[in-house]
Amino acid sequence: RLRLSGVSTSKVMPMATGGLAKGFPWLVTGRYRGSGTLTVELRPKNGRTLRSTVRLSNRAEPNSPATKFWASDYIKKLSNSSYAYQFSRTGPSARRTAVIKASQRFGITSPYTAWLAIPKSELEVYRKLLKDPEYIKEQQANKARTNARATRGGDPLIRITTTPDIRRVTAVLPTGEAIPLVRKPGGVWEARFDIPWATAEGSYKVVVLLQSEDGSRKRVTLEYTVDKTPATGEARLVGRTLRVTASNDVVRVLARMQDGSRIELKRGEESAFTTEVSAEGPVEISLIDRAHNVTVFFTDPR
């Protein structure tokens, strides 16, 4: 049992766990009102109570990474029906409103605020710009646009196949948070987790703990890489043939014509992406790599 006292707290996460692994940290986030000394007590079923204190200030810190970390987790939990009951007894409509409100307040994208709807009138203006030689010249003079540095993170899937005697599987994230995996048919266990938007590039490890029927435990270490390096490539339109050469990590190449239609290029000889098009002007090229970084640039007929 986790007990917090001394300062008024709310929306503490996680509110429940499937059991904590011995020797591993447990990350708890939440909100508080006012200031003072917060007493944190962790009471196991058997054994001594662990107790510590934290001094909480009433000083406001705009755009605090801790605030965004909590908000991202809160939005994720509130958007997931399996967790939503922990935070709200209201219906789906009220929870959706709460997600949107939190998303706008803390600047965190959500399932309901991740996309921008463009009015038809503005779309028509954009299509006209694509045919404007001066606009195209200005775009080509600049570097290719990419979302690699602005991406909000991700929600990778942890999947592990076990023997039938395994009764519980828990993943301990690099942040110290422990998340339970859900059993699927065929001895498969799965769970998703959030990578915070401000996570630095590099390799990270997830420790997966497997508990069997007899109480024994096994440990498996998984590794994932945060990649924010922009996808790179070049494109040439010769006659009706569009040819794009891109870096090895690029998995998809899309071409958008002046009429707004999109074509996905197929990888061909020499690892180049090619297709036949009927374009008479510049074509917008989008490169998408394994880490879902997107780079956009234009090509001219040559």
CSV table of C-alpha atoms in Angstrom, one decimal, residues 11 25-26 40 50 53-54 70 81-82 112 159 171 175 188 201 209 212 218-219 233 240 260-263 276 278 298:
chain,number,residue,atom,x,y,z
A,11,LYS,CA,-4.5,12.1,-9.6
A,25,PRO,CA,12.3,1.3,-8.2
A,26,TRP,CA,8.7,2.3,-8.5
A,40,VAL,CA,5.5,8.9,1.6
A,50,LEU,CA,9.4,2.2,4.2
A,53,THR,CA,9.6,12.8,3.2
A,54,VAL,CA,9.7,15.2,0.3
A,70,TRP,CA,2.7,13.6,-15.5
A,81,SER,CA,-10.8,2.5,-21.2
A,82,SER,CA,-9.0,-0.1,-19.0
A,112,TYR,CA,-8.4,13.8,-29.9
A,159,ARG,CA,5.8,-8.5,-26.7
A,171,ALA,CA,8.2,-4.7,-17.4
A,175,THR,CA,12.1,5.7,-15.7
A,188,VAL,CA,2.1,-14.2,-25.6
A,201,GLU,CA,18.5,10.1,-28.4
A,209,LEU,CA,10.4,-9.9,-15.0
A,212,SER,CA,6.3,-18.7,-12.5
A,218,LYS,CA,13.4,-14.9,-14.5
A,219,ARG,CA,14.7,-11.7,-15.9
A,233,GLY,CA,17.3,11.8,-49.6
A,240,ARG,CA,7.3,10.8,-66.3
A,260,GLY,CA,-3.4,17.0,-53.9
A,261,SER,CA,-3.3,13.3,-54.9
A,262,ARG,CA,-0.7,11.0,-53.3
A,263,ILE,CA,1.3,8.2,-54.7
A,276,GLU,CA,5.5,6.9,-63.0
A,278,SER,CA,1.9,12.7,-64.9
A,298,PHE,CA,10.1,19.5,-53.3
